[in-house]
Short mmCIF file of C-alpha atoms and ligand atoms in Angstrom, two decimals:
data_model
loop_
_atom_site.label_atom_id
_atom_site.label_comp_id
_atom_site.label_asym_id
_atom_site.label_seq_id
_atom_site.Cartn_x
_atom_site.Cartn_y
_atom_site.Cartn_z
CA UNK A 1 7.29 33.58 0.51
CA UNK A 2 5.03 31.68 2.73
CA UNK A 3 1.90 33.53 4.64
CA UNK A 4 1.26 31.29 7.90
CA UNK A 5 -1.98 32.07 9.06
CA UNK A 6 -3.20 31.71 12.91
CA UNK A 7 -5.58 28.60 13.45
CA UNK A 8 -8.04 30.69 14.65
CA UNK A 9 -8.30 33.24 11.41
CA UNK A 10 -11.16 33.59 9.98
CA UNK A 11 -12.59 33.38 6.04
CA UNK A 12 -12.34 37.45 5.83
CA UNK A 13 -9.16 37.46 7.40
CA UNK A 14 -7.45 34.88 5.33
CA UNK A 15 -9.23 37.27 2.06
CA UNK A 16 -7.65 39.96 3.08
CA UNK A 17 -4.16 39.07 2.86
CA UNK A 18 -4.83 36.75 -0.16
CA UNK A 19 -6.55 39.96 -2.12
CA UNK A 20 -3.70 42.32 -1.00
CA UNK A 21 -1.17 39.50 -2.17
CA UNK A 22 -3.00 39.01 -5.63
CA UNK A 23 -3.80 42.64 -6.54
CA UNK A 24 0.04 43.32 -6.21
CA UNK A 25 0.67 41.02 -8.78
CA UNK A 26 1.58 37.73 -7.15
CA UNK A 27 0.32 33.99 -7.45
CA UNK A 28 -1.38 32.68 -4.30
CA UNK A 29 -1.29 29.44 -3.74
CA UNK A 30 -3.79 28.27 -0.19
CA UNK A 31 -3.42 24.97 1.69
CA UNK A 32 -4.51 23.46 4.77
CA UNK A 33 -7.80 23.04 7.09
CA UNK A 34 -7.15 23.92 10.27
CA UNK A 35 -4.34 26.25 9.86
CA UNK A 36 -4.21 27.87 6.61
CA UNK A 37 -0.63 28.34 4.69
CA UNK A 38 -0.45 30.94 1.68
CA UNK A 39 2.39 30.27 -0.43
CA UNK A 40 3.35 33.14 -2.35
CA UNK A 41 4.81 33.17 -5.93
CA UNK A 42 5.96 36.21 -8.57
CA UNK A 43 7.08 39.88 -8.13
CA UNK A 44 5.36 42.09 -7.12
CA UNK A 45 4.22 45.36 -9.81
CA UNK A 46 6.29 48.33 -9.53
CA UNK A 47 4.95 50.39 -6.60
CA UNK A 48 3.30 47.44 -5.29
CA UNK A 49 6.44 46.58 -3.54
CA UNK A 50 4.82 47.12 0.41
CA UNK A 51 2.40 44.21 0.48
CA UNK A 52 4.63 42.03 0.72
CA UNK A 53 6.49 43.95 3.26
CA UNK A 54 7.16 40.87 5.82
CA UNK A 55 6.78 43.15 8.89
CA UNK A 56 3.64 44.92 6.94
CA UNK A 57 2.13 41.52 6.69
CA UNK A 58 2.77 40.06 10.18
CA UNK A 59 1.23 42.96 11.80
CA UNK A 60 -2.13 41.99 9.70
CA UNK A 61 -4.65 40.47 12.36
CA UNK A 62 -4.80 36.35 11.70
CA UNK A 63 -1.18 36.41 10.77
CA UNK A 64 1.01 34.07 12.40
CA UNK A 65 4.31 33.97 10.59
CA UNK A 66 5.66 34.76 7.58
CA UNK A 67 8.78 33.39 5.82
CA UNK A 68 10.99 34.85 2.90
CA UNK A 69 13.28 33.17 0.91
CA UNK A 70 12.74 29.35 -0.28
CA UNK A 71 11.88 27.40 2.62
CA UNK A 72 10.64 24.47 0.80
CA UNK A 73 9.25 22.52 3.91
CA UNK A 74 8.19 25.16 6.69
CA UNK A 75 5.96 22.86 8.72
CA UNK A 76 7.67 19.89 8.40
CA UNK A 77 11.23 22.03 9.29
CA UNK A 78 9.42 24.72 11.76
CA UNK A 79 10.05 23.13 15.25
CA UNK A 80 13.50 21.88 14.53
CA UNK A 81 15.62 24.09 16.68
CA UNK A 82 13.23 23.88 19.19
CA UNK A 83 11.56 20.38 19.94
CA UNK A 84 10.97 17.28 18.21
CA UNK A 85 7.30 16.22 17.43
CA UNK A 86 6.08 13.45 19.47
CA UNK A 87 3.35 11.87 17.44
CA UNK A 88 0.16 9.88 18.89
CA UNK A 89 -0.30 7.04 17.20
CA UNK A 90 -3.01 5.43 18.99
CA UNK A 91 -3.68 3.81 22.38
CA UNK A 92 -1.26 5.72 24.28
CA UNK A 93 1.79 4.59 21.95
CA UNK A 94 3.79 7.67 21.25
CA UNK A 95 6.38 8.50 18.72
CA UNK A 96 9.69 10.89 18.61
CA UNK A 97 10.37 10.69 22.41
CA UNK A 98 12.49 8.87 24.29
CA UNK A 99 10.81 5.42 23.38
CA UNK A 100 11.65 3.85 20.40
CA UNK A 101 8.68 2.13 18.52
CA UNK A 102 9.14 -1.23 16.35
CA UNK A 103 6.70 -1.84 13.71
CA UNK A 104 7.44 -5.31 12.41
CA UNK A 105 4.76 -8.10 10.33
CA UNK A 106 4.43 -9.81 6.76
CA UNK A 107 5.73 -7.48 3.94
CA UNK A 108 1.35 -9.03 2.46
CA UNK A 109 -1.16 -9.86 4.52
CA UNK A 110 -1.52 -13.76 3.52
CA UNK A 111 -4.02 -15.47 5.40
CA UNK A 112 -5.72 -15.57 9.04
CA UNK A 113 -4.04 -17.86 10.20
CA UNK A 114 -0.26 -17.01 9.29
CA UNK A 115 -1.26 -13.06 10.36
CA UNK A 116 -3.04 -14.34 13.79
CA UNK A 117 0.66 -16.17 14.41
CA UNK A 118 3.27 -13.68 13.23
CA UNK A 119 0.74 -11.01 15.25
CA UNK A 120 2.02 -13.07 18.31
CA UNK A 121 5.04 -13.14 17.67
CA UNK A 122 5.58 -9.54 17.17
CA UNK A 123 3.47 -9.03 20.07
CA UNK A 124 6.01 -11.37 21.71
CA UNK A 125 8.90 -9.68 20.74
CA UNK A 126 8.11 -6.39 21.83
CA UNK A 127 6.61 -4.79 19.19
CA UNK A 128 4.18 -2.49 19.53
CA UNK A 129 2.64 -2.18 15.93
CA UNK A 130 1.66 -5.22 13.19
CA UNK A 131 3.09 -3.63 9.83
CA UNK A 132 1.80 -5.73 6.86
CA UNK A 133 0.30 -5.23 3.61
CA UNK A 134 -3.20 -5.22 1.53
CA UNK A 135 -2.21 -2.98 -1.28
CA UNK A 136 1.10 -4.29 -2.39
CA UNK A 137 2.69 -2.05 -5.20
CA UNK A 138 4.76 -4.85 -6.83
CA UNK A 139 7.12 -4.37 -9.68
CA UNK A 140 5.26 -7.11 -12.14
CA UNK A 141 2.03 -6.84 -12.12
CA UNK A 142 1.67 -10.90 -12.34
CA UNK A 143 2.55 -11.05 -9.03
CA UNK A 144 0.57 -11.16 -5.52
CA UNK A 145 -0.94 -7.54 -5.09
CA UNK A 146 -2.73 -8.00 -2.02
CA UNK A 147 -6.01 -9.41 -0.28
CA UNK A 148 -7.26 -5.61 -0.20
CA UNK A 149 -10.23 -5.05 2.18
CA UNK A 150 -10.29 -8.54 3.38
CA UNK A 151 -6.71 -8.33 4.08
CA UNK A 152 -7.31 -4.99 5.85
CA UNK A 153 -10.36 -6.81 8.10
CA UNK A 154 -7.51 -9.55 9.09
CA UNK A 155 -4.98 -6.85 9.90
CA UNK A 156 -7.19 -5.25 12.53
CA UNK A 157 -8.63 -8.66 14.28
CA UNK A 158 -4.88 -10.09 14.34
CA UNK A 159 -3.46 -6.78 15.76
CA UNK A 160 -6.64 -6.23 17.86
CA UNK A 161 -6.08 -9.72 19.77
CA UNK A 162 -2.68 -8.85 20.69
CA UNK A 163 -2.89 -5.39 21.83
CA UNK A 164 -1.02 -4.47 18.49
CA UNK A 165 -1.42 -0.74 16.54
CA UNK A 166 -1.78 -1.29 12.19
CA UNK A 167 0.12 0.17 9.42
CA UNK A 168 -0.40 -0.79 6.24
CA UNK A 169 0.32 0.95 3.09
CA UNK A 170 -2.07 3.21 0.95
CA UNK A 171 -1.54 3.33 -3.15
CA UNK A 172 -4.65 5.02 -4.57
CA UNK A 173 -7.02 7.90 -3.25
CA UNK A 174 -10.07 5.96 -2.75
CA UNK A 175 -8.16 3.15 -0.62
CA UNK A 176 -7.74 6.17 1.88
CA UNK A 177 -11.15 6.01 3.89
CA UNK A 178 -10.98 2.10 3.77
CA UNK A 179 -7.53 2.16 5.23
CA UNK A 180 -8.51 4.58 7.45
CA UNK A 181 -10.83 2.51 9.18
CA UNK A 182 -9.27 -0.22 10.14
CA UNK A 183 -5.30 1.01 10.34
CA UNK A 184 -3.97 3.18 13.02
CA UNK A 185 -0.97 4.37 10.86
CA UNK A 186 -1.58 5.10 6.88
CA UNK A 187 1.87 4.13 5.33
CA UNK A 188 3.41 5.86 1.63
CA UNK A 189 6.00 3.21 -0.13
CA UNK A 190 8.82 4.52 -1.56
CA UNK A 191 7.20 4.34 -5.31
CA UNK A 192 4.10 6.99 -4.41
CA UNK A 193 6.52 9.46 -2.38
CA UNK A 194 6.02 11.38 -5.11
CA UNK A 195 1.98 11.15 -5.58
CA UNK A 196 1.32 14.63 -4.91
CA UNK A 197 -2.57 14.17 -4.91
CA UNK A 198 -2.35 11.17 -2.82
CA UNK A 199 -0.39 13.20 -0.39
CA UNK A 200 -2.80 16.09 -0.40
CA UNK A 201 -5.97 13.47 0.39
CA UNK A 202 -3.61 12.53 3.65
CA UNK A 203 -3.03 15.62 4.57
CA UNK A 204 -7.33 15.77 4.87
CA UNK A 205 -7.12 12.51 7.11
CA UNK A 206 -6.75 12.26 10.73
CA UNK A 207 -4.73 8.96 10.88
CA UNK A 208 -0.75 9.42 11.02
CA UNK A 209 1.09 8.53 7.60
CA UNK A 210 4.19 7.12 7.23
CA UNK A 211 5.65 8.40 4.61
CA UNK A 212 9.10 6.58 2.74
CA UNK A 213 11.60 7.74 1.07
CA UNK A 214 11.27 7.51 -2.16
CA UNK A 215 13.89 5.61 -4.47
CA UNK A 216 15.85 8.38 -5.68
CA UNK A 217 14.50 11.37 -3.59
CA UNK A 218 17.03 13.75 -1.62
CA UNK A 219 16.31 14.59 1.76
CA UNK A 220 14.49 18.03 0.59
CA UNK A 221 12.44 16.20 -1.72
CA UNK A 222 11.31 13.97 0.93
CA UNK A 223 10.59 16.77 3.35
CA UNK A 224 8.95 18.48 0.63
CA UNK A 225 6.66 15.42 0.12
CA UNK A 226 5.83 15.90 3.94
CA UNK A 227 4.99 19.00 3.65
CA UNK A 228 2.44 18.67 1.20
CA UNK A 229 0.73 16.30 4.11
CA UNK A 230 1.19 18.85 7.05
CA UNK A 231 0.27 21.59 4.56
CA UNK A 232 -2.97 19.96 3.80
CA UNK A 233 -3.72 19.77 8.07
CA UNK A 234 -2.28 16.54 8.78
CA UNK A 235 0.30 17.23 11.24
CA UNK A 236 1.12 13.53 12.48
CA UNK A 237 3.74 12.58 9.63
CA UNK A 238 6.65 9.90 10.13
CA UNK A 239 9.38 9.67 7.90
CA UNK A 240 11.12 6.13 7.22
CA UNK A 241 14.47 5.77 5.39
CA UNK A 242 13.89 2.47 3.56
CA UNK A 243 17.15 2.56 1.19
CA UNK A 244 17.96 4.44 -1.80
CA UNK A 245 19.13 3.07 -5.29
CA UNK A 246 22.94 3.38 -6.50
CA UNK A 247 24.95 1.39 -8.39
CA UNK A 248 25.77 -1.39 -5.57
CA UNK A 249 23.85 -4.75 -6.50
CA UNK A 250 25.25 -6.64 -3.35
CA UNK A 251 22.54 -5.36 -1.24
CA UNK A 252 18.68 -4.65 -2.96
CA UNK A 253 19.04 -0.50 -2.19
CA UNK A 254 21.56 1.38 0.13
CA UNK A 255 20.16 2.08 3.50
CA UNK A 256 21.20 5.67 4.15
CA UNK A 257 21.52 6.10 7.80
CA UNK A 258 23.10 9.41 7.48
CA UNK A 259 19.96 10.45 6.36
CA UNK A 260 19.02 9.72 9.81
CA UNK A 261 21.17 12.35 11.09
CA UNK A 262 20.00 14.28 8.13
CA UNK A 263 16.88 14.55 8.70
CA UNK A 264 16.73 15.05 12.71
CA UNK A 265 19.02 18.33 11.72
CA UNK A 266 16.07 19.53 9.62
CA UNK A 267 13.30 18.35 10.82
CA UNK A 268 11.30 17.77 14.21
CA UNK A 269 9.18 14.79 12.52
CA UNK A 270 10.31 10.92 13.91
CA UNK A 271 11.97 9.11 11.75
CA UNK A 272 12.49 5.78 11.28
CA UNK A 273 14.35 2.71 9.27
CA UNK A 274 13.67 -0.11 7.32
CA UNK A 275 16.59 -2.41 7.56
CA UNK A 276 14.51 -5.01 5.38
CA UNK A 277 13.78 -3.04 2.14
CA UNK A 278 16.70 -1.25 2.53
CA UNK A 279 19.00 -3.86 2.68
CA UNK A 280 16.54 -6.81 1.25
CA UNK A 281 18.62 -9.65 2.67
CA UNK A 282 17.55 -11.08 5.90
CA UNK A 283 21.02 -12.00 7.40
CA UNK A 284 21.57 -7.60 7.01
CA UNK A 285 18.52 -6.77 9.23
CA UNK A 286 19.63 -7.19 12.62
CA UNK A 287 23.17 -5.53 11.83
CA UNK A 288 21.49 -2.48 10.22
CA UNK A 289 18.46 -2.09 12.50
CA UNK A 290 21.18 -1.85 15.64
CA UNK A 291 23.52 0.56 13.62
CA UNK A 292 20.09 2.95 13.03
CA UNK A 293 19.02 2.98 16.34
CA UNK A 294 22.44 4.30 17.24
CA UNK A 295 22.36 6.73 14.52
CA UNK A 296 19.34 8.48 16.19
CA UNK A 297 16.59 6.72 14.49
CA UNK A 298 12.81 6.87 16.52
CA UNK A 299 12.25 3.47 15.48
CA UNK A 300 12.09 0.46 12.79
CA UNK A 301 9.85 -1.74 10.49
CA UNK A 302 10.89 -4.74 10.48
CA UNK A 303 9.55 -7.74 7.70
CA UNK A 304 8.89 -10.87 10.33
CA UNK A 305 6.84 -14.10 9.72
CA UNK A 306 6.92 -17.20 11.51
CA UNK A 307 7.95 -18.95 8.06
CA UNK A 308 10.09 -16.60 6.35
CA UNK A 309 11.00 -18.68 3.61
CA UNK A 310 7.44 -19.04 2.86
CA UNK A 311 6.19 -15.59 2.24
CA UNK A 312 4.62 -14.57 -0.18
CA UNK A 313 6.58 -11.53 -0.93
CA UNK A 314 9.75 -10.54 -0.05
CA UNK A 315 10.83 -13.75 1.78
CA UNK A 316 14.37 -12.97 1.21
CA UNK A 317 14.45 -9.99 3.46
CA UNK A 318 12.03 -11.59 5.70
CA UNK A 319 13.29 -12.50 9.50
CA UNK A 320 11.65 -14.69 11.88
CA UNK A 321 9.40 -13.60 14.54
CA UNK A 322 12.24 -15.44 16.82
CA UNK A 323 14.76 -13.29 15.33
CA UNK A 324 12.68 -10.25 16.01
CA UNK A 325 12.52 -10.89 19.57
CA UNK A 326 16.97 -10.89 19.78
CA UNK A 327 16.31 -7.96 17.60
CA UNK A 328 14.45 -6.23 20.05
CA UNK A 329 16.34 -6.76 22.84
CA UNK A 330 19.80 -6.05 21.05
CA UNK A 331 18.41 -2.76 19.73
CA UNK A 332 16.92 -2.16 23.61
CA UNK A 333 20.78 -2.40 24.48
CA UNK A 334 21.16 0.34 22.75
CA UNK A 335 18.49 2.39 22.76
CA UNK A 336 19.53 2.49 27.23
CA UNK A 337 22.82 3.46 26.29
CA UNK A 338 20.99 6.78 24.58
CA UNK A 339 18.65 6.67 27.46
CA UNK A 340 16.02 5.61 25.37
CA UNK A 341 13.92 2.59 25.74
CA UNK A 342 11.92 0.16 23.33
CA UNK A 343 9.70 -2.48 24.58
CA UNK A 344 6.23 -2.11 24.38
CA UNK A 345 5.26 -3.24 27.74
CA UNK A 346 7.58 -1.13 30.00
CA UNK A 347 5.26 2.10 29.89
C1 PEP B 401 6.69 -2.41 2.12
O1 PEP B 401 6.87 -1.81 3.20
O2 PEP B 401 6.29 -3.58 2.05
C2 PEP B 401 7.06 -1.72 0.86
C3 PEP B 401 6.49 -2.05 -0.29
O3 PEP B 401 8.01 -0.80 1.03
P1 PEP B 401 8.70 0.24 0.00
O4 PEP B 401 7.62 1.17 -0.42
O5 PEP B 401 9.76 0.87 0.83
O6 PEP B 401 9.27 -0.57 -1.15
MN1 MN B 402 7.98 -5.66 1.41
#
């Protein structure tokens, strides 16, 4: 059972329930800042049945909503039926409505002057946010892993000079306040979808997270994993389908774009796809980012450089910022046939 308190309940409030919850024999378990969930574990004594009476407890002044049964992901499920979250990301640039946001760049920041070029080209293209990497979570760990703060300096400068929003991806908890600082958007890979404490220390920050699926995670594990953000009062979470592992070696993971679908059924939050890690062949991208805007998706990252062959990670999945721009523009097609819209300077 979850306990959904009001924003506006106070300490003694909050007690009250908790103390009423634990003295009839159950586990409490408390989350969040702002708004305060109380998930509820065990049975209740004999005769100690009535406190958890649903109706008992919503009529309890600070209450806001309470939920029986196993609802694994209440915030990040609660709006479904009703509306889907449109998320700020910065600078005006919206997420979950009607325009469709591309998020393209380096899979590593390299250098200045590679990032201040591919910045223009995404800029260019369309694009309305410079994805790239500081903190690369690389399989050997003899290979790049990242310029780190300097790399995060670079990110902001390049994206700064052409009007461009950041995401870049977070591993550890200490990189959080650093990231924080200079990225708009705080991204999850696939490998740390599962890093419950590094979730939890998102949920305490005020910049949206990305958050991708991890390898092997079902949908409800993935939702799960966002609600451990929301929980802990971070409401602006984006999901990104980036491809799942199965047995098929002719493409590096299966992008699931049913998940797409999927997710929209059972959740409010945007989501998004990653034709680059999901396919990891560069000649798949453009096919796969059209085919997920047309399955519903809010909007892509996209690996671009102006030298793809020369990046210094995943060059193989790595299109050109010229090939970006026909991406954008197919994927614009598209999006006006769903009477949705991409560029980033038509609103
Ligand atoms: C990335 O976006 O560069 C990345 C490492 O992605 P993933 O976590 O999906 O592998
Ligand atoms: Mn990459």
């Amino acid at each position: 059972m979850l306990v959904v308190m009001e924003p506006t309940a106070n300490e003694s409030e909050i007690a009250r329930i908790v103390i009423r919850l634990t003295d009839a024999g159950c586990h409490v378990s408390r989350m969040g800042m702002d708004q305060v969930v109380l998930g509820v574990e065990g049975s209740p004594r004999a005769g100690a049945e009535d406190a958890l009476d649903a109706e008992a407890l919503l009529a309890l002044p600070g209450v806001a909503d309470v939920t029986v049964g196993g609802e694994e992901y209440r915030l990040a499920g609660e709006r479904v039926a009703k509306e889907r979250a449109l998320v700020e990301l910065g600078r005006g640039l919206t997420i979950g409505g009607e325009r469709l946001v591309v998020m393209a760049g380096p899979c590593s920041i390299e250098d200045e002057e590679s990032l201040y070029a591919i910045a223009a080209g995404v800029a260019d293209a369309g694009a309305g946010v410079l994805r790239a990497g500081a903190y690369k979570p690389r399989t050997s760990p003899y290979r790049f892993q990242g310029l780190g703060e300097e790399g995060l300096y670079l990110l902001r400068k390049a994206a700064d000079a052409y009007g461009l929003l950041t995401v870049s991806e977070v591993m550890e908890l200490d990189q959080i306040p650093l990231a924080a600082h200079y990225c708009d958007i705080l991204q999850v890979g696939a490998r740390n979808m599962y890093n419950y404490p590094l979730l939890r220390e998102l949920g305490r920050c005020h910049r949206p997270v990305l958050l991708k699926r991890g390898l092997s995670a079902t949908i409800g594990e993935w939702l799960s994993a966002a609600e451990y953000i929301m929980a802990c009062g971070n409401r602006k979470v984006l999901l990104c389908e980036r491809g799942i592992r199965t047995y098929e070696p002719a493409t590096r993971n299966t992008l699931d774009l049913s998940a797409v679908p999927a997710v929209r059924a059972r959740s409010q939050l945007p989501i998004l796809a990653d034709p680059s890690h999901g396919t990891g062949r560069r000649d798949h991208v453009l096919p796969m980012a059209r085919a997920a805007i047309a399955a519903g998706a809010d909007g892509l990252l996209v690996e671009a450089h102006v030298e793809p062959d020369r990046a210094v990670s995943d060059a193989a999945q790595t299109i050109s910022t010229e090939a970006l721009g026909q991406l954008v523009q197919q994927v614009h097609r598209i999006a006006e046939a769903l009477d949705r819209w991409v560029f980033a300077d038509s609103g």
